[in-house]
mmCIF file of C-alpha atoms and ligand atoms in Angstrom:
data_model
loop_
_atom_site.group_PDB
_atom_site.id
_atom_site.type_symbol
_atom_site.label_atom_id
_atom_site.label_comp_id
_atom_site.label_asym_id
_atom_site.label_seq_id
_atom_site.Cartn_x
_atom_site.Cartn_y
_atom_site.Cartn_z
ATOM 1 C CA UNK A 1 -80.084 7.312 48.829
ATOM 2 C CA UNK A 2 -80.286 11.245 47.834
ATOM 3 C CA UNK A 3 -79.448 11.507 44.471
ATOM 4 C CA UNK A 4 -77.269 15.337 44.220
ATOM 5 C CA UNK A 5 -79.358 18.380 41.980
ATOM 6 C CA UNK A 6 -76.441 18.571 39.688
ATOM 7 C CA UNK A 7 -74.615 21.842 39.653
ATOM 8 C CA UNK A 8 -76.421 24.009 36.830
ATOM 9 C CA UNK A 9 -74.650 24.041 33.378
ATOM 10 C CA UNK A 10 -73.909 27.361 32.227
ATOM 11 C CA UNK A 11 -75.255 27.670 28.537
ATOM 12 C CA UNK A 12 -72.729 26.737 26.107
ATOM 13 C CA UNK A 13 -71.474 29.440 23.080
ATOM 14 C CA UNK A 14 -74.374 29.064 21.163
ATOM 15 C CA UNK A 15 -77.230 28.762 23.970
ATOM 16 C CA UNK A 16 -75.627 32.092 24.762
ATOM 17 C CA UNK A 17 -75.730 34.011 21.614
ATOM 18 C CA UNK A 18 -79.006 33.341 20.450
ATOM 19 C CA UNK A 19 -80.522 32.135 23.919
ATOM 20 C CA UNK A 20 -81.905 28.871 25.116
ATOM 21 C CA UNK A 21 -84.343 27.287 23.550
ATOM 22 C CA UNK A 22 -84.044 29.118 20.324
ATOM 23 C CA UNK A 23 -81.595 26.543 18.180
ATOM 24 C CA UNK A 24 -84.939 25.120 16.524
ATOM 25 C CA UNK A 25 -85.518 28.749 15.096
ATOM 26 C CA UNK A 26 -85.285 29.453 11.700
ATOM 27 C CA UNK A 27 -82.051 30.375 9.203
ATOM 28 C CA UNK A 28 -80.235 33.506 10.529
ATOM 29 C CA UNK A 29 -78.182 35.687 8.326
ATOM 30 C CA UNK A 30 -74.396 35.596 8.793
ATOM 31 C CA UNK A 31 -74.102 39.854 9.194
ATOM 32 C CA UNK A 32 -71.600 41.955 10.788
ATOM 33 C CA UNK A 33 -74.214 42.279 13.856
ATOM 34 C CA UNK A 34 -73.931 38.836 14.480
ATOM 35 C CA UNK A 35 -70.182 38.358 13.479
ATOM 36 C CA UNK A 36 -69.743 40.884 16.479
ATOM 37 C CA UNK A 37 -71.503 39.171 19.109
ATOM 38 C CA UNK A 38 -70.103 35.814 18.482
ATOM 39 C CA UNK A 39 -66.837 38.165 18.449
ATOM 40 C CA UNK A 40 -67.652 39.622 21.823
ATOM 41 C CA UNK A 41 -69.106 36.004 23.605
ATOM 42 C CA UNK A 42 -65.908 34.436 22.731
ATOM 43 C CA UNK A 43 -63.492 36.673 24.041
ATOM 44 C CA UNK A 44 -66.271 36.783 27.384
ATOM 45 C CA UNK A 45 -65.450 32.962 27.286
ATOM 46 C CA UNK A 46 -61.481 33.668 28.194
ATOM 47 C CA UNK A 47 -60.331 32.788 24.881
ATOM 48 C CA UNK A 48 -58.425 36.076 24.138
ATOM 49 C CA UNK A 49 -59.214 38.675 21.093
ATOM 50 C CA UNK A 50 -56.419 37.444 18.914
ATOM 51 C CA UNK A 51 -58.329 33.907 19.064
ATOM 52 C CA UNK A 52 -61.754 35.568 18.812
ATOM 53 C CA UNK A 53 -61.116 37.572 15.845
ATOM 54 C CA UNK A 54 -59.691 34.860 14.112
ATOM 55 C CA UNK A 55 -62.080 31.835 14.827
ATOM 56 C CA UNK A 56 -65.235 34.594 13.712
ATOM 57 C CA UNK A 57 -63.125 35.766 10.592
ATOM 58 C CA UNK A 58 -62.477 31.874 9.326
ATOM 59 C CA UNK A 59 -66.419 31.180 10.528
ATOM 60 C CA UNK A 60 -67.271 34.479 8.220
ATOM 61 C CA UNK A 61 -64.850 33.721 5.074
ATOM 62 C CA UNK A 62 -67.134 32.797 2.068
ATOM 63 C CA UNK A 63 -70.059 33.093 4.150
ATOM 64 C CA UNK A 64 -71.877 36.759 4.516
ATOM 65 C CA UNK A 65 -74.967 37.273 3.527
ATOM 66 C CA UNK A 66 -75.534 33.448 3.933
ATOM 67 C CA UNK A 67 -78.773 32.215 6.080
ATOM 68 C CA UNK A 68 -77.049 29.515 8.601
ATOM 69 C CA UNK A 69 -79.587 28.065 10.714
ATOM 70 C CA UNK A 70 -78.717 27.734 14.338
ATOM 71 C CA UNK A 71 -77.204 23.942 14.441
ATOM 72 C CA UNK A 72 -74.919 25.015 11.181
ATOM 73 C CA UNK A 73 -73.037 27.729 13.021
ATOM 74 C CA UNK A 74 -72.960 25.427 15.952
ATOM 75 C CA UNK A 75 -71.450 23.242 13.687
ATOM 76 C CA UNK A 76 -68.836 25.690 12.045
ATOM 77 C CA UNK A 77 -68.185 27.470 15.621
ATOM 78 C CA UNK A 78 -67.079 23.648 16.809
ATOM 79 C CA UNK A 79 -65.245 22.502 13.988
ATOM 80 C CA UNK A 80 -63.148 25.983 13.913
ATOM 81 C CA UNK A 81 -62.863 25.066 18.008
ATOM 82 C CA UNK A 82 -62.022 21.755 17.191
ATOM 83 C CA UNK A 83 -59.248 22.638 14.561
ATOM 84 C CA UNK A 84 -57.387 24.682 16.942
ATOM 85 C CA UNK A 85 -57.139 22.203 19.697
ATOM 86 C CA UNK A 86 -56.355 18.783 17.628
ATOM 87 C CA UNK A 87 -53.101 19.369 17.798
ATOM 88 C CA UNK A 88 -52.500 19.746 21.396
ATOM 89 C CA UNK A 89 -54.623 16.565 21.676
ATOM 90 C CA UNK A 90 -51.652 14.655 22.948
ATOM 91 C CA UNK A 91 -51.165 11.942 25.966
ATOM 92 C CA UNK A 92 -48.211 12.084 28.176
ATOM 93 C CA UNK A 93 -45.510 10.497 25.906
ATOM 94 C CA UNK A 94 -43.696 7.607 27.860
ATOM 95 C CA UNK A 95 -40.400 6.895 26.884
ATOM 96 C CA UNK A 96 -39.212 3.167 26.895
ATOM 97 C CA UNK A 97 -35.909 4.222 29.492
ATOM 98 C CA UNK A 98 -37.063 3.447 33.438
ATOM 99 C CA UNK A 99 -38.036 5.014 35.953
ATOM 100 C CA UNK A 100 -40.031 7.962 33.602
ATOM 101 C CA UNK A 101 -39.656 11.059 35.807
ATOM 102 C CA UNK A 102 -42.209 13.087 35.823
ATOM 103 C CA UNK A 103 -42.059 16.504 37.559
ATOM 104 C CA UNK A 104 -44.975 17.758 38.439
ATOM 105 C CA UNK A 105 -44.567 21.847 38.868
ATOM 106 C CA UNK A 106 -48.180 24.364 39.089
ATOM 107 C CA UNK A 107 -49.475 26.901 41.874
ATOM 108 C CA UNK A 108 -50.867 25.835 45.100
ATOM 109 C CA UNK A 109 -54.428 25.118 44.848
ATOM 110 C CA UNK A 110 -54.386 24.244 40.863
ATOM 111 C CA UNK A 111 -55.015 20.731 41.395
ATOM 112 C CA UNK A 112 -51.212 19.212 41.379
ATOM 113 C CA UNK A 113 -51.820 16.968 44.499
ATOM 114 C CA UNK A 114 -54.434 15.150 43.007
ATOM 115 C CA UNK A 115 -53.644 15.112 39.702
ATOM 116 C CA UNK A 116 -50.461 12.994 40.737
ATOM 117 C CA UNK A 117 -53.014 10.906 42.779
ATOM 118 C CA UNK A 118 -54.941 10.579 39.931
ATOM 119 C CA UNK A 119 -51.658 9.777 37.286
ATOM 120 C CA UNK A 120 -50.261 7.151 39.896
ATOM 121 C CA UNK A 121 -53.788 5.315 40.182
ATOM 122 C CA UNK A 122 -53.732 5.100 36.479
ATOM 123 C CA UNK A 123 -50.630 3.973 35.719
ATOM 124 C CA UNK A 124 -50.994 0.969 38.702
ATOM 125 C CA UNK A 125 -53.624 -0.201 36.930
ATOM 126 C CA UNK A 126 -51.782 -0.329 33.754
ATOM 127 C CA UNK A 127 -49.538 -2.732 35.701
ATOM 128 C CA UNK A 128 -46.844 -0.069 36.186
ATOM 129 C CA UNK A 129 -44.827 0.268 39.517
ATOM 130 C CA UNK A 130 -44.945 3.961 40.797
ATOM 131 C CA UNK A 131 -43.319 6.004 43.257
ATOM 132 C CA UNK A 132 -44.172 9.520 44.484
ATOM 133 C CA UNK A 133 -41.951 12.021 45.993
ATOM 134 C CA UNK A 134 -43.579 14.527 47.996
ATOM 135 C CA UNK A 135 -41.637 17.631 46.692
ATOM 136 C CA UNK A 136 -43.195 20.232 48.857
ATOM 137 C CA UNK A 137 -41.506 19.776 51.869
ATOM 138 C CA UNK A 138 -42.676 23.023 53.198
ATOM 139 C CA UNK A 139 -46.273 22.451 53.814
ATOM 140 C CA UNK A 140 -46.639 19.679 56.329
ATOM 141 C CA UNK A 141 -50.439 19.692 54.758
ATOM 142 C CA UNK A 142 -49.938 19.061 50.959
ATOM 143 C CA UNK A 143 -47.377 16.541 52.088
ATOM 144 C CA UNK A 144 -50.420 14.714 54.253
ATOM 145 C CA UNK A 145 -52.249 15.096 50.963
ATOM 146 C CA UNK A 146 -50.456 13.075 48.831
ATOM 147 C CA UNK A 147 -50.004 10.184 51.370
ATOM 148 C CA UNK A 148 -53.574 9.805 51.380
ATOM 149 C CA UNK A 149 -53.526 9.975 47.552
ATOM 150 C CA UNK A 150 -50.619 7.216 47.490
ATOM 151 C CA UNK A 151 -52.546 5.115 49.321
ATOM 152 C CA UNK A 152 -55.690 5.492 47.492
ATOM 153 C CA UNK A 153 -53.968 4.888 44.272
ATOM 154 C CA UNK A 154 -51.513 1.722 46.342
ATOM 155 C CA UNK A 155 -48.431 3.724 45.282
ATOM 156 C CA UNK A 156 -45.440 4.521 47.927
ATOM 157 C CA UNK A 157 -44.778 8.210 48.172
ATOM 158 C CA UNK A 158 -41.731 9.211 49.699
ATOM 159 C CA UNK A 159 -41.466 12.044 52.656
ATOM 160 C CA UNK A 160 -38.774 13.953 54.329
ATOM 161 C CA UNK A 161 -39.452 16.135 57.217
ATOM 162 C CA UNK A 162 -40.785 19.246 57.197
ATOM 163 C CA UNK A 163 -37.750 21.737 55.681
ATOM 164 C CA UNK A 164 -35.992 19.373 54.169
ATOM 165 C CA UNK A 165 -34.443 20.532 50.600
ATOM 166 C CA UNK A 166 -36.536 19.408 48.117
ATOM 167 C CA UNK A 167 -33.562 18.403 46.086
ATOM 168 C CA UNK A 168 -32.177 15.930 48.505
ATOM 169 C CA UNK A 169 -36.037 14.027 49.147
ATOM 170 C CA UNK A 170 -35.870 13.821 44.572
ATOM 171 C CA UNK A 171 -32.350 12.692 44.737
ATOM 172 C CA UNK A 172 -33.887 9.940 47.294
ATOM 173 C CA UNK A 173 -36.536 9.237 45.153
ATOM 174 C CA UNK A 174 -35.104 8.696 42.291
ATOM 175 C CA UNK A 175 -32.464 6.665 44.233
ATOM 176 C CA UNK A 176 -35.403 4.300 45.225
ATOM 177 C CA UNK A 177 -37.218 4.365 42.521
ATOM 178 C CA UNK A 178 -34.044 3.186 40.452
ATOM 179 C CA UNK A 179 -32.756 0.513 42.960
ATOM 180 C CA UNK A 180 -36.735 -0.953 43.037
ATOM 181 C CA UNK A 181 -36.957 -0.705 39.248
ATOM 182 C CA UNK A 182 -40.069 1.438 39.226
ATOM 183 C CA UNK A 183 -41.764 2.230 36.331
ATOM 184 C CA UNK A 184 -42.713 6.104 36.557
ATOM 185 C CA UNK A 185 -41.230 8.305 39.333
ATOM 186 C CA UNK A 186 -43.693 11.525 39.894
ATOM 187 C CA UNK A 187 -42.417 14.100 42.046
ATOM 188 C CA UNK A 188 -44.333 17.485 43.466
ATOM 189 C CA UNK A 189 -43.151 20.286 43.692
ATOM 190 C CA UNK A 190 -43.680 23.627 45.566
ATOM 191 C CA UNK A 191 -46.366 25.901 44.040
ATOM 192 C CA UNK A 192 -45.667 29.398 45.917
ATOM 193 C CA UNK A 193 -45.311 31.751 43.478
ATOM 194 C CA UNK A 194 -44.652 34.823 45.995
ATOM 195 C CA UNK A 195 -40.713 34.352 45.837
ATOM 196 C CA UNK A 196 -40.299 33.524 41.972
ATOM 197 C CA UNK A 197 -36.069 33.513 42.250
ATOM 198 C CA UNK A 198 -37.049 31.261 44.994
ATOM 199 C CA UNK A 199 -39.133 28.614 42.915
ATOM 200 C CA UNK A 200 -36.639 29.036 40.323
ATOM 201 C CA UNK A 201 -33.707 28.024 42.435
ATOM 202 C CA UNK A 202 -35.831 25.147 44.175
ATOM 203 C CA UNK A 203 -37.241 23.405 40.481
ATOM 204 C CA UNK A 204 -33.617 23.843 38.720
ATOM 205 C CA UNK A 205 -31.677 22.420 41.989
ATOM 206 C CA UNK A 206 -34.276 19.479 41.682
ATOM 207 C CA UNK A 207 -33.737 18.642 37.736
ATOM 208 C CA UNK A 208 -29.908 19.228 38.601
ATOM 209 C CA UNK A 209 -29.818 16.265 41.261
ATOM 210 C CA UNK A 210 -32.000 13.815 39.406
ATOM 211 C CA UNK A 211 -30.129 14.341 36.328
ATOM 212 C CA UNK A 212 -27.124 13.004 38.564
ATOM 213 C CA UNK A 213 -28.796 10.119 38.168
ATOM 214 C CA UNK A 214 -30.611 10.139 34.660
ATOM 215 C CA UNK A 215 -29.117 13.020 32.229
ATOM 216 C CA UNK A 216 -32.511 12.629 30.332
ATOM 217 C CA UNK A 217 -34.446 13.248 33.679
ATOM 218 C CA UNK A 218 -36.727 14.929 33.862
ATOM 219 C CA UNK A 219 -38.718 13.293 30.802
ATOM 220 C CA UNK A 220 -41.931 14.971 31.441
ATOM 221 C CA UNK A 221 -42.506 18.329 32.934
ATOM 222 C CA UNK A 222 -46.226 18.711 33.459
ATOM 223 C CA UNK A 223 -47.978 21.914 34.723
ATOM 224 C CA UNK A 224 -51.115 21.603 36.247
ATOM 225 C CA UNK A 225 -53.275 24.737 35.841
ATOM 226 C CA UNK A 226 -57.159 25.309 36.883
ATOM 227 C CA UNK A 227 -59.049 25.844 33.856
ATOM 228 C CA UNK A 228 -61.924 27.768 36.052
ATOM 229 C CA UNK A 229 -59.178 30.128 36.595
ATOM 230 C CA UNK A 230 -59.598 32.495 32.842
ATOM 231 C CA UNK A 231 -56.987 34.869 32.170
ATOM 232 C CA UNK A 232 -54.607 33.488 34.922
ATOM 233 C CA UNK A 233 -54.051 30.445 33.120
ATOM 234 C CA UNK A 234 -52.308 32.043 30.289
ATOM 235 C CA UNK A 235 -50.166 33.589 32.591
ATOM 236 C CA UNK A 236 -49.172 31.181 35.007
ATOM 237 C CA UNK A 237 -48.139 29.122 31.860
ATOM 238 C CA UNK A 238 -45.802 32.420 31.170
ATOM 239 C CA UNK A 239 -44.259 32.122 34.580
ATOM 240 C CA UNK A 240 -43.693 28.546 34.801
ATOM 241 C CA UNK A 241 -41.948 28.594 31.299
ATOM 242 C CA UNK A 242 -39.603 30.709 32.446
ATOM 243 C CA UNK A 243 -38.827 28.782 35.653
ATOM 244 C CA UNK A 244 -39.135 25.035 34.498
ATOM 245 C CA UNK A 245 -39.300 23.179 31.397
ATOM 246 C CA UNK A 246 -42.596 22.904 30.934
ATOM 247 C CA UNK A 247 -43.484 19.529 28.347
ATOM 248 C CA UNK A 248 -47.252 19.301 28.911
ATOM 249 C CA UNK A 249 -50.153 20.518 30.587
ATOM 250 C CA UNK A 250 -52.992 18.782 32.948
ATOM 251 C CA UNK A 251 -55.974 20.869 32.587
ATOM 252 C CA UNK A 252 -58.426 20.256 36.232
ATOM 253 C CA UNK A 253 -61.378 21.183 36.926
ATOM 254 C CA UNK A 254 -63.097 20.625 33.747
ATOM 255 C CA UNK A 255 -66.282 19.392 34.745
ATOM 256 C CA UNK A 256 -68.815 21.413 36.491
ATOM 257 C CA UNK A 257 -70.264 24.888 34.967
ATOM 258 C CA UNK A 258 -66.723 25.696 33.923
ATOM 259 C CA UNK A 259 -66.358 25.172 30.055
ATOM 260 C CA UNK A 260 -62.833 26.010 30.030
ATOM 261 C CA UNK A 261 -62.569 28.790 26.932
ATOM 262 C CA UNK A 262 -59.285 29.399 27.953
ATOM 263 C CA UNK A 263 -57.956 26.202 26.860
ATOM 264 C CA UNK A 264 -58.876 27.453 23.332
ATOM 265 C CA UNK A 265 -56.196 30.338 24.126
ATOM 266 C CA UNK A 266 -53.780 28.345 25.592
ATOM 267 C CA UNK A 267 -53.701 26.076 22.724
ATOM 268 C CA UNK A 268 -53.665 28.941 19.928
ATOM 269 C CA UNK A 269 -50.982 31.132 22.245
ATOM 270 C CA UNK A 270 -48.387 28.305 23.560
ATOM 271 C CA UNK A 271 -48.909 25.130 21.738
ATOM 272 C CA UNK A 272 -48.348 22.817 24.566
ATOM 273 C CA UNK A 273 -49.625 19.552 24.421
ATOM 274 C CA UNK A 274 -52.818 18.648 27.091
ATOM 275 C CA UNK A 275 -52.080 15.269 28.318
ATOM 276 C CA UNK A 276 -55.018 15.547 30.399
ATOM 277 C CA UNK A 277 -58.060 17.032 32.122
ATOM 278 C CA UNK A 278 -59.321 16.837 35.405
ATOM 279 C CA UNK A 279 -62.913 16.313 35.639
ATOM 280 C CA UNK A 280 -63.970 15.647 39.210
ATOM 281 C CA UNK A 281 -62.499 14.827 42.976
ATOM 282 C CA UNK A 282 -62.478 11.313 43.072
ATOM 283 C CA UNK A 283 -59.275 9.360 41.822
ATOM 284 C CA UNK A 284 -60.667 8.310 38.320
ATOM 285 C CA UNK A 285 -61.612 11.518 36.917
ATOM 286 C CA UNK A 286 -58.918 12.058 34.971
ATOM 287 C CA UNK A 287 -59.596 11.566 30.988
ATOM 288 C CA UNK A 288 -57.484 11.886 28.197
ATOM 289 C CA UNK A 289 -58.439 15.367 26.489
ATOM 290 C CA UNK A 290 -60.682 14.739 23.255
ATOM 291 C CA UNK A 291 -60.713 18.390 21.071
ATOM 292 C CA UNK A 292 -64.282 17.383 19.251
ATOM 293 C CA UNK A 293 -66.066 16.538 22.575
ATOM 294 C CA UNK A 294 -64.572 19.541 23.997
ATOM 295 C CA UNK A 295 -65.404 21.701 21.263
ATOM 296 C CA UNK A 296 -69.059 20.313 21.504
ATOM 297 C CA UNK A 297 -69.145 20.594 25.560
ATOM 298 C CA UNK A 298 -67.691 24.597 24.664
ATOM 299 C CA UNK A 299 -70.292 25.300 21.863
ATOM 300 C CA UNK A 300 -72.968 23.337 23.570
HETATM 301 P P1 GDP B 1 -52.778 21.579 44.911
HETATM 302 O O1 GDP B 1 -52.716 22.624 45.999
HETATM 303 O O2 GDP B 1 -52.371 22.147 43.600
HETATM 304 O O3 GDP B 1 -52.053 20.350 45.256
HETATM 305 O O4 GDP B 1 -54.328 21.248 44.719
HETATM 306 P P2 GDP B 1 -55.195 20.019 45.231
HETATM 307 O O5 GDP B 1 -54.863 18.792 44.476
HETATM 308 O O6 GDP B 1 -55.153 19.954 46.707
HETATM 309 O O7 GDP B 1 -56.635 20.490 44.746
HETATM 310 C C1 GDP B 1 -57.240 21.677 45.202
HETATM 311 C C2 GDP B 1 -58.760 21.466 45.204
HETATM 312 O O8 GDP B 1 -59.217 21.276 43.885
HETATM 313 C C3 GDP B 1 -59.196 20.245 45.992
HETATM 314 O O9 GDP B 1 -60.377 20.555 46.686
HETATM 315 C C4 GDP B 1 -59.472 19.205 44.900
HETATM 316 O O10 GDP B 1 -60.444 18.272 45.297
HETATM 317 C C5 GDP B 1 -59.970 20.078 43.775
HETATM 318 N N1 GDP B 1 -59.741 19.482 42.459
HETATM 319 C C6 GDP B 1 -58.588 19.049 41.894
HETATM 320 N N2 GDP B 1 -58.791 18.604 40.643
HETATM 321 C C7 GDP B 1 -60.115 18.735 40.381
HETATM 322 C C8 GDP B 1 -60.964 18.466 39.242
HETATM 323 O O11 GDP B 1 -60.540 18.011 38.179
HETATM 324 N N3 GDP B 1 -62.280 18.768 39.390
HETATM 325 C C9 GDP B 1 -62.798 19.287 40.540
HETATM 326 N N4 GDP B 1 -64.091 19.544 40.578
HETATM 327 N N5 GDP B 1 -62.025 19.573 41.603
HETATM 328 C C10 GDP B 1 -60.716 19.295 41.536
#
């Protein structure tokens, strides 16, 4: 069988600022020239100035004039990387009270289908029972989606026709899910950002039915945002905050060239915990986010 080329990594951090092939070369002076272009390099890597300037200035403190070779600042640049993401280093927290909703809110294309594929496979084979709710009544296509992903994963996922008020198919759901005893209870939701009242009304009309039901519902409420996506990252996590109660974020698209600098931003800007990252198609690439193998993947 043909074996894939894989896709070609982009350089990490340091392959970029002194150039491939050059981290055997000898000690390099800590100066304001070089202070600058790490300075520049990171905010090129989406991880905003504020973050920039402060990651070079704690890399610089006690340091000028110093001769680093290449793997020390690799080794600083991670560690200062590191630091900032440890403590958003957190997995989904799963209360003891049945079913744990989880609402699953993000723009269309960001990965939210199968991410919830990807959640229900892995909670199935940690012997939990699962239900999904397709939440996006309005697209006849995402709703096709996630019955392909409930079956992959051997998880029910409950439908309503096309129109039907989202509210009503998560009241079902969590009907079900309570009368069957189920474990974990994910629900989608609509990602069309065009009519943000809209959204608004939809999510809160949701989180007012299943709280009908469970006043502590929802107990998660994870966004799912594209990390290949920079600067729109950090502000789709400004929208949805103001439209949902947003607990957590699922990071996709991880793997291939994209090295996800924004993360680093995210983390420094909004605090919220990373559950997860997506890091490929298929229904197990899904891995719980580890800050010093990120760091290392970012500084490369
Ligand atoms: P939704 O519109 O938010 O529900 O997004 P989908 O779940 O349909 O995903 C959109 C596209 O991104 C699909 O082609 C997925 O296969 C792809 N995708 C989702 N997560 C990942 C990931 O972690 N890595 C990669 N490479 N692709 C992903």
């Amino acid at each position: 069988e043909p074996v894939p080329e894989p896709a070609p990594q982009k350089p990490g951090l340091i392959g970029r600022l002194f150039g491939r092939g050059e981290t055997a070369a000898p000690r390099r002076e800590l100066d304001d020239a070089m202070l600058e272009r790490l300075e520049e390099l990171l905010i090129q890597s989406d991880m905003g100035v504020e973050t920039a300037l402060r990651v070079t200035a704690n890399i610089a403190e006690g340091r000028m004039g110093r001769k680093l070779s290449v793997p020390e600042i690799k080794d600083l640049l991670a560690a200062e990387i590191a630091r900032i993401m440890e403590p958003v280093a957190k997995p989904m927290p799963i209360y003891a009270k049945t079913p744990q909703v989880v609402l699953v809110v993000g723009v269309n294309g960001s990965g939210k289908t199968t991410t919830i594929g990807k959640l229900a496979s892995q909670f199935r084979e940690a012997g939990k029972s699962v239900v999904i709710a397709a939440g996006d009544t309005f697209r006849a296509a995402a709703v096709e989606q996630l019955q392909i992903w409930g079956d992959r994963a051997g998880v029910p996922v409950m439908t309503a026709p096309q129109g039907t008020d989202p509210a009503s198919l998560a009241f079902d759901a969590m009907t079900k899910a309570q009368a069957e005893g189920a474990d974990l209870l994910l629900i989608d939701t609509a990602g069309r950002l065009q009519n943000r009242q809209d959204l608004m009304e939809e999510l809160s009309k949701i989180v007012r039915v299943i709280r009908k039901k469970d006043p502590d519902a929802p107990h998660n409420t994870l966004l799912v945002l594209d990390a290949t996506t920079g600067q729109n990252a950090l502000s789709q996590v400004e929208i949805f905050r103001n439209i949902a109660d947003v607990s957590g974020l699922v990071m996709t698209k991880l793997d291939g060239t994209a090295r996800g600098g924004v993360l680093v931003a995210l983390a420094d800007r909004f605090g919220l915990p990373i559950h997860a990252i997506g890091v490929g198609e298929q229904i197990d690439d899904l891995a719980p986010f580890d800050p010093e193998d990120f760091a290392r993947a970012l500084t490369g």
